[in-house]
PDB file of C-alpha atoms in Angstrom:
ATOM      1  CA  MET A   1      77.652 256.021 134.595  1.00  0.00           C
ATOM      2  CA  SER A   2      75.587 253.194 133.114  1.00  0.00           C
ATOM      3  CA  VAL A   3      71.834 253.731 133.103  1.00  0.00           C
ATOM      4  CA  LEU A   4      71.186 249.966 133.119  1.00  0.00           C
ATOM      5  CA  PRO A   5      70.333 249.748 136.866  1.00  0.00           C
ATOM      6  CA  LEU A   6      67.758 252.549 136.544  1.00  0.00           C
ATOM      7  CA  VAL A   7      66.277 250.928 133.416  1.00  0.00           C
ATOM      8  CA  PHE A   8      65.932 247.597 135.216  1.00  0.00           C
ATOM      9  CA  THR A   9      64.427 249.166 138.341  1.00  0.00           C
ATOM     10  CA  SER A  10      61.976 251.326 136.398  1.00  0.00           C
ATOM     11  CA  GLY A  11      60.987 248.254 134.361  1.00  0.00           C
ATOM     12  CA  TRP A  12      60.240 246.268 137.507  1.00  0.00           C
ATOM     13  CA  ALA A  13      58.236 249.160 138.946  1.00  0.00           C
ATOM     14  CA  SER A  14      56.359 249.721 135.659  1.00  0.00           C
ATOM     15  CA  GLY A  15      55.084 246.157 135.788  1.00  0.00           C
ATOM     16  CA  ILE A  16      53.391 247.033 139.081  1.00  0.00           C
ATOM     17  CA  ASN A  17      52.265 250.625 138.501  1.00  0.00           C
ATOM     18  CA  ALA A  18      53.478 252.239 135.278  1.00  0.00           C
ATOM     19  CA  TYR A  19      51.629 255.487 135.919  1.00  0.00           C
ATOM     20  CA  ALA A  20      53.363 255.972 139.264  1.00  0.00           C
ATOM     21  CA  VAL A  21      56.755 255.448 137.598  1.00  0.00           C
ATOM     22  CA  VAL A  22      56.066 258.044 134.908  1.00  0.00           C
ATOM     23  CA  LEU A  23      54.729 260.489 137.498  1.00  0.00           C
ATOM     24  CA  LEU A  24      57.639 260.057 139.908  1.00  0.00           C
ATOM     25  CA  LEU A  25      60.359 260.186 137.263  1.00  0.00           C
ATOM     26  CA  GLY A  26      58.753 263.256 135.730  1.00  0.00           C
ATOM     27  CA  ILE A  27      58.560 265.033 139.076  1.00  0.00           C
ATOM     28  CA  PHE A  28      62.150 264.124 139.965  1.00  0.00           C
ATOM     29  CA  GLY A  29      63.354 265.452 136.622  1.00  0.00           C
ATOM     30  CA  ALA A  30      61.240 268.608 136.721  1.00  0.00           C
ATOM     31  CA  THR A  31      62.426 269.487 140.221  1.00  0.00           C
ATOM     32  CA  GLY A  32      66.077 268.983 139.278  1.00  0.00           C
ATOM     33  CA  LEU A  33      66.609 266.031 141.581  1.00  0.00           C
ATOM     34  CA  THR A  34      68.200 264.113 138.720  1.00  0.00           C
ATOM     35  CA  ASP A  35      69.479 264.796 135.221  1.00  0.00           C
ATOM     36  CA  ASP A  36      68.776 261.233 134.032  1.00  0.00           C
ATOM     37  CA  VAL A  37      65.095 261.835 133.262  1.00  0.00           C
ATOM     38  CA  PRO A  38      64.338 262.891 129.666  1.00  0.00           C
ATOM     39  CA  ALA A  39      62.418 266.099 129.049  1.00  0.00           C
ATOM     40  CA  SER A  40      59.511 264.207 127.481  1.00  0.00           C
ATOM     41  CA  LEU A  41      58.646 262.714 130.883  1.00  0.00           C
ATOM     42  CA  GLN A  42      58.798 266.122 132.555  1.00  0.00           C
ATOM     43  CA  ARG A  43      56.162 267.758 130.385  1.00  0.00           C
ATOM     44  CA  THR A  44      53.180 269.166 132.265  1.00  0.00           C
ATOM     45  CA  ASP A  45      50.609 267.363 130.120  1.00  0.00           C
ATOM     46  CA  VAL A  46      52.385 264.032 130.638  1.00  0.00           C
ATOM     47  CA  LEU A  47      52.466 264.571 134.404  1.00  0.00           C
ATOM     48  CA  ILE A  48      48.773 265.505 134.525  1.00  0.00           C
ATOM     49  CA  VAL A  49      47.708 262.439 132.518  1.00  0.00           C
ATOM     50  CA  ALA A  50      49.964 260.186 134.614  1.00  0.00           C
ATOM     51  CA  ALA A  51      48.518 261.634 137.835  1.00  0.00           C
ATOM     52  CA  VAL A  52      44.906 261.105 136.708  1.00  0.00           C
ATOM     53  CA  LEU A  53      45.590 257.532 135.586  1.00  0.00           C
ATOM     54  CA  PHE A  54      47.488 256.852 138.803  1.00  0.00           C
ATOM     55  CA  LEU A  55      44.431 257.921 140.809  1.00  0.00           C
ATOM     56  CA  CYS A  56      42.228 255.657 138.682  1.00  0.00           C
ATOM     57  CA  GLU A  57      44.567 252.741 139.325  1.00  0.00           C
ATOM     58  CA  ALA A  58      44.742 253.567 143.033  1.00  0.00           C
ATOM     59  CA  VAL A  59      40.967 253.030 143.224  1.00  0.00           C
ATOM     60  CA  ALA A  60      40.599 250.070 140.857  1.00  0.00           C
ATOM     61  CA  ASP A  61      43.566 248.275 142.400  1.00  0.00           C
ATOM     62  CA  LYS A  62      41.859 248.040 145.798  1.00  0.00           C
ATOM     63  CA  VAL A  63      38.546 246.521 144.675  1.00  0.00           C
ATOM     64  CA  PRO A  64      38.377 242.707 144.561  1.00  0.00           C
ATOM     65  CA  TYR A  65      37.963 241.296 141.026  1.00  0.00           C
ATOM     66  CA  LEU A  66      38.057 244.799 139.544  1.00  0.00           C
ATOM     67  CA  ASP A  67      41.800 244.760 140.229  1.00  0.00           C
ATOM     68  CA  SER A  68      42.181 241.590 138.150  1.00  0.00           C
ATOM     69  CA  ILE A  69      40.163 243.116 135.315  1.00  0.00           C
ATOM     70  CA  TRP A  70      42.392 246.186 135.496  1.00  0.00           C
ATOM     71  CA  ASP A  71      45.502 243.989 135.453  1.00  0.00           C
ATOM     72  CA  THR A  72      44.235 242.118 132.393  1.00  0.00           C
ATOM     73  CA  ALA A  73      43.686 245.400 130.558  1.00  0.00           C
ATOM     74  CA  HIS A  74      47.251 246.440 131.422  1.00  0.00           C
ATOM     75  CA  THR A  75      48.977 243.264 130.240  1.00  0.00           C
ATOM     76  CA  VAL A  76      50.196 245.210 127.209  1.00  0.00           C
ATOM     77  CA  ILE A  77      50.293 248.718 128.697  1.00  0.00           C
ATOM     78  CA  ARG A  78      52.734 247.986 131.529  1.00  0.00           C
ATOM     79  CA  PRO A  79      55.402 246.149 129.466  1.00  0.00           C
ATOM     80  CA  VAL A  80      55.155 248.772 126.715  1.00  0.00           C
ATOM     81  CA  SER A  81      55.529 251.517 129.324  1.00  0.00           C
ATOM     82  CA  GLY A  82      58.564 249.778 130.791  1.00  0.00           C
ATOM     83  CA  ALA A  83      60.106 249.486 127.321  1.00  0.00           C
ATOM     84  CA  VAL A  84      59.415 253.122 126.413  1.00  0.00           C
ATOM     85  CA  ILE A  85      60.724 254.441 129.729  1.00  0.00           C
ATOM     86  CA  GLY A  86      63.842 252.299 129.385  1.00  0.00           C
ATOM     87  CA  ALA A  87      64.481 253.543 125.842  1.00  0.00           C
ATOM     88  CA  LEU A  88      63.958 257.161 126.905  1.00  0.00           C
ATOM     89  CA  LEU A  89      66.342 256.798 129.840  1.00  0.00           C
ATOM     90  CA  ALA A  90      68.942 255.208 127.576  1.00  0.00           C
ATOM     91  CA  GLY A  91      68.570 257.980 125.019  1.00  0.00           C
ATOM     92  CA  GLN A  92      69.054 260.543 127.767  1.00  0.00           C
ATOM     93  CA  SER A  93      72.327 259.047 129.035  1.00  0.00           C
ATOM     94  CA  GLY A  94      73.755 257.556 125.852  1.00  0.00           C
ATOM     95  CA  SER A  95      75.383 254.730 127.831  1.00  0.00           C
ATOM     96  CA  LEU A  96      73.008 252.018 126.554  1.00  0.00           C
ATOM     97  CA  SER A  97      71.343 251.514 123.188  1.00  0.00           C
ATOM     98  CA  ASP A  98      67.655 252.360 122.989  1.00  0.00           C
ATOM     99  CA  ILE A  99      66.767 248.899 121.669  1.00  0.00           C
ATOM    100  CA  ALA A 100      68.625 247.091 124.465  1.00  0.00           C
ATOM    101  CA  ALA A 101      67.134 249.365 127.108  1.00  0.00           C
ATOM    102  CA  GLY A 102      63.640 248.890 125.696  1.00  0.00           C
ATOM    103  CA  ALA A 103      64.068 245.117 125.726  1.00  0.00           C
ATOM    104  CA  ILE A 104      65.323 245.119 129.316  1.00  0.00           C
ATOM    105  CA  GLY A 105      62.675 247.503 130.597  1.00  0.00           C
ATOM    106  CA  GLY A 106      59.846 245.789 128.731  1.00  0.00           C
ATOM    107  CA  SER A 107      60.762 242.224 129.682  1.00  0.00           C
ATOM    108  CA  THR A 108      61.301 243.159 133.335  1.00  0.00           C
ATOM    109  CA  ALA A 109      57.955 244.975 133.391  1.00  0.00           C
ATOM    110  CA  LEU A 110      56.235 241.961 131.822  1.00  0.00           C
ATOM    111  CA  ALA A 111      57.682 239.626 134.455  1.00  0.00           C
ATOM    112  CA  SER A 112      56.699 241.847 137.382  1.00  0.00           C
ATOM    113  CA  HIS A 113      53.256 242.407 135.839  1.00  0.00           C
ATOM    114  CA  PHE A 114      52.642 238.656 135.762  1.00  0.00           C
ATOM    115  CA  VAL A 115      53.709 238.454 139.406  1.00  0.00           C
ATOM    116  CA  LYS A 116      51.331 241.265 140.368  1.00  0.00           C
ATOM    117  CA  ALA A 117      48.400 239.947 138.316  1.00  0.00           C
ATOM    118  CA  GLY A 118      48.909 236.363 139.466  1.00  0.00           C
ATOM    119  CA  THR A 119      49.188 237.350 143.109  1.00  0.00           C
ATOM    120  CA  ARG A 120      45.965 239.347 142.853  1.00  0.00           C
ATOM    121  CA  MET A 121      44.148 236.388 141.317  1.00  0.00           C
ATOM    122  CA  ALA A 122      45.256 234.276 144.264  1.00  0.00           C
ATOM    123  CA  ILE A 123      44.179 236.974 146.738  1.00  0.00           C
ATOM    124  CA  ASN A 124      40.765 237.211 145.064  1.00  0.00           C
ATOM    125  CA  THR A 125      40.081 233.603 145.962  1.00  0.00           C
ATOM    126  CA  SER A 126      39.457 234.974 149.468  1.00  0.00           C
ATOM    127  CA  PRO A 127      36.092 236.715 149.981  1.00  0.00           C
ATOM    128  CA  GLU A 128      37.372 239.525 152.221  1.00  0.00           C
ATOM    129  CA  PRO A 129      38.535 242.817 150.589  1.00  0.00           C
ATOM    130  CA  PHE A 130      41.096 243.921 153.166  1.00  0.00           C
ATOM    131  CA  THR A 131      43.984 241.946 151.679  1.00  0.00           C
ATOM    132  CA  ASN A 132      43.482 243.700 148.346  1.00  0.00           C
ATOM    133  CA  VAL A 133      43.692 247.106 150.004  1.00  0.00           C
ATOM    134  CA  ALA A 134      46.769 246.166 152.024  1.00  0.00           C
ATOM    135  CA  MET A 135      48.527 244.687 148.993  1.00  0.00           C
ATOM    136  CA  SER A 136      47.702 247.705 146.836  1.00  0.00           C
ATOM    137  CA  ILE A 137      49.063 250.135 149.418  1.00  0.00           C
ATOM    138  CA  ALA A 138      52.197 248.027 149.865  1.00  0.00           C
ATOM    139  CA  GLU A 139      52.755 247.957 146.095  1.00  0.00           C
ATOM    140  CA  ASP A 140      52.312 251.726 145.752  1.00  0.00           C
ATOM    141  CA  LEU A 141      54.678 252.422 148.633  1.00  0.00           C
ATOM    142  CA  GLY A 142      57.161 249.892 147.270  1.00  0.00           C
ATOM    143  CA  VAL A 143      57.187 251.492 143.831  1.00  0.00           C
ATOM    144  CA  ALA A 144      57.534 254.986 145.285  1.00  0.00           C
ATOM    145  CA  GLY A 145      60.274 253.879 147.656  1.00  0.00           C
ATOM    146  CA  ILE A 146      62.397 251.972 145.155  1.00  0.00           C
ATOM    147  CA  ILE A 147      62.129 254.614 142.406  1.00  0.00           C
ATOM    148  CA  THR A 148      63.113 257.314 144.899  1.00  0.00           C
ATOM    149  CA  PHE A 149      65.986 255.175 146.176  1.00  0.00           C
ATOM    150  CA  ALA A 150      67.100 254.548 142.576  1.00  0.00           C
ATOM    151  CA  MET A 151      67.619 258.267 142.113  1.00  0.00           C
ATOM    152  CA  PHE A 152      70.356 258.210 144.763  1.00  0.00           C
ATOM    153  CA  ASN A 153      71.678 254.652 144.543  1.00  0.00           C
ATOM    154  CA  PRO A 154      70.602 252.988 141.282  1.00  0.00           C
ATOM    155  CA  GLN A 155      72.819 249.918 141.694  1.00  0.00           C
ATOM    156  CA  ALA A 156      71.461 249.024 145.117  1.00  0.00           C
ATOM    157  CA  ALA A 157      67.890 249.725 143.961  1.00  0.00           C
ATOM    158  CA  ALA A 158      68.373 247.369 141.002  1.00  0.00           C
ATOM    159  CA  VAL A 159      69.587 244.612 143.331  1.00  0.00           C
ATOM    160  CA  ILE A 160      66.515 245.077 145.537  1.00  0.00           C
ATOM    161  CA  ALA A 161      64.237 245.017 142.477  1.00  0.00           C
ATOM    162  CA  ALA A 162      65.890 241.819 141.248  1.00  0.00           C
ATOM    163  CA  VAL A 163      65.442 240.142 144.627  1.00  0.00           C
ATOM    164  CA  LEU A 164      61.800 241.211 144.825  1.00  0.00           C
ATOM    165  CA  LEU A 165      61.193 239.955 141.288  1.00  0.00           C
ATOM    166  CA  ALA A 166      62.770 236.572 142.100  1.00  0.00           C
ATOM    167  CA  ILE A 167      60.705 236.260 145.289  1.00  0.00           C
ATOM    168  CA  GLY A 168      57.553 237.242 143.400  1.00  0.00           C
ATOM    169  CA  LEU A 169      58.127 234.663 140.671  1.00  0.00           C
ATOM    170  CA  ALA A 170      58.732 231.953 143.271  1.00  0.00           C
ATOM    171  CA  LEU A 171      55.528 232.988 145.083  1.00  0.00           C
ATOM    172  CA  LEU A 172      53.611 232.961 141.808  1.00  0.00           C
ATOM    173  CA  ILE A 173      54.659 229.369 141.138  1.00  0.00           C
ATOM    174  CA  PHE A 174      53.605 228.434 144.673  1.00  0.00           C
ATOM    175  CA  LEU A 175      50.195 230.086 144.249  1.00  0.00           C
ATOM    176  CA  TRP A 176      49.505 228.683 140.797  1.00  0.00           C
ATOM    177  CA  THR A 177      47.068 226.079 142.150  1.00  0.00           C
ATOM    178  CA  ARG A 178      44.880 228.771 143.709  1.00  0.00           C
ATOM    179  CA  ILE A 179      45.102 230.865 140.567  1.00  0.00           C
ATOM    180  CA  ARG A 180      43.895 227.991 138.352  1.00  0.00           C
ATOM    181  CA  ARG A 181      41.011 227.378 140.750  1.00  0.00           C
ATOM    182  CA  PHE A 182      40.106 231.065 140.552  1.00  0.00           C
ATOM    183  CA  LEU A 183      40.173 231.008 136.752  1.00  0.00           C
ATOM    184  CA  ARG A 184      37.954 227.927 136.651  1.00  0.00           C
ATOM    185  CA  ARG A 185      35.417 229.556 138.980  1.00  0.00           C
ATOM    186  CA  ARG A 186      35.386 232.741 136.933  1.00  0.00           C
ATOM    187  CA  ALA A 187      34.851 230.769 133.713  1.00  0.00           C
ATOM    188  CA  GLN A 188      32.056 228.836 135.409  1.00  0.00           C
ATOM    189  CA  ARG A 189      30.348 232.072 136.525  1.00  0.00           C
ATOM    190  CA  ARG A 190      30.511 233.439 132.984  1.00  0.00           C
ATOM    191  CA  GLU A 191      28.985 230.236 131.645  1.00  0.00           C
ATOM    192  CA  GLU A 192      26.218 230.346 134.271  1.00  0.00           C
ATOM    193  CA  LYS A 193      25.424 233.953 133.355  1.00  0.00           C
ATOM    194  CA  ARG A 194      25.296 233.041 129.680  1.00  0.00           C
ATOM    195  CA  LEU A 195      22.932 230.117 130.307  1.00  0.00           C
ATOM    196  CA  ALA A 196      20.730 232.264 132.560  1.00  0.00           C
ATOM    197  CA  SER A 197      20.580 234.970 129.897  1.00  0.00           C
ATOM    198  CA  GLU A 198      19.592 232.427 127.243  1.00  0.00           C
ATOM    199  CA  ALA A 199      16.936 230.991 129.550  1.00  0.00           C
ATOM    200  CA  ARG A 200      15.450 234.455 130.155  1.00  0.00           C
ATOM    201  CA  ALA A 201      15.475 235.136 126.444  1.00  0.00           C
ATOM    202  CA  ARG A 202      13.550 231.903 125.755  1.00  0.00           C
ATOM    203  CA  THR A 203      10.923 232.615 128.418  1.00  0.00           C
ATOM    204  CA  THR A 204      10.305 236.184 127.223  1.00  0.00           C
ATOM    205  CA  ALA A 205      10.292 235.366 123.523  1.00  0.00           C
ATOM    206  CA  PRO A 206       6.827 235.581 121.882  1.00  0.00           C
ATOM    207  CA  PRO A 207       5.281 232.275 120.823  1.00  0.00           C
ATOM    208  CA  PRO A 208       5.678 231.349 117.158  1.00  0.00           C
TER     209      PRO A 208
END
């Protein structure tokens, strides 16, 4: 059976929470739920590191503005994770070349990462923190649900992931105005902090 649907689904999920994908796939493989997970993802040290990083993301992802900083730091990590997971899954099944699987997993993860990061920027234009928490929980449950479903019905899970990705991209385009406003405000705050710091430095500097 082709591993392409699982590669696509894991790529989409990696763009949202790569650590959860590694942790879930590793657990499913270690418990014998599936034979499609490579042994490298089932290692105890990999599972422990993935669990710790997942807990870190679970906290950071629910704090306004910190979630956007976290997303920025993971602009490379999530696509690379999606590519590596895709290549490993392909190598395990032998039904898809590692390079093709890496390209599919990485590009899908990059697209879903941009959707996640852009949506969070739009959400952060609102002062209340509850939307961040609700969105984070929904994302975590969505990743867990679709990866679990992919273990039993990878084709259907890939269709759902594709639909969610299309909806997310359309939403991102719709929210782009709010995102640009958010970026301008953040740049303005950085500039104000810089000017304030320079002003303090001038007032505290000893006279010539």
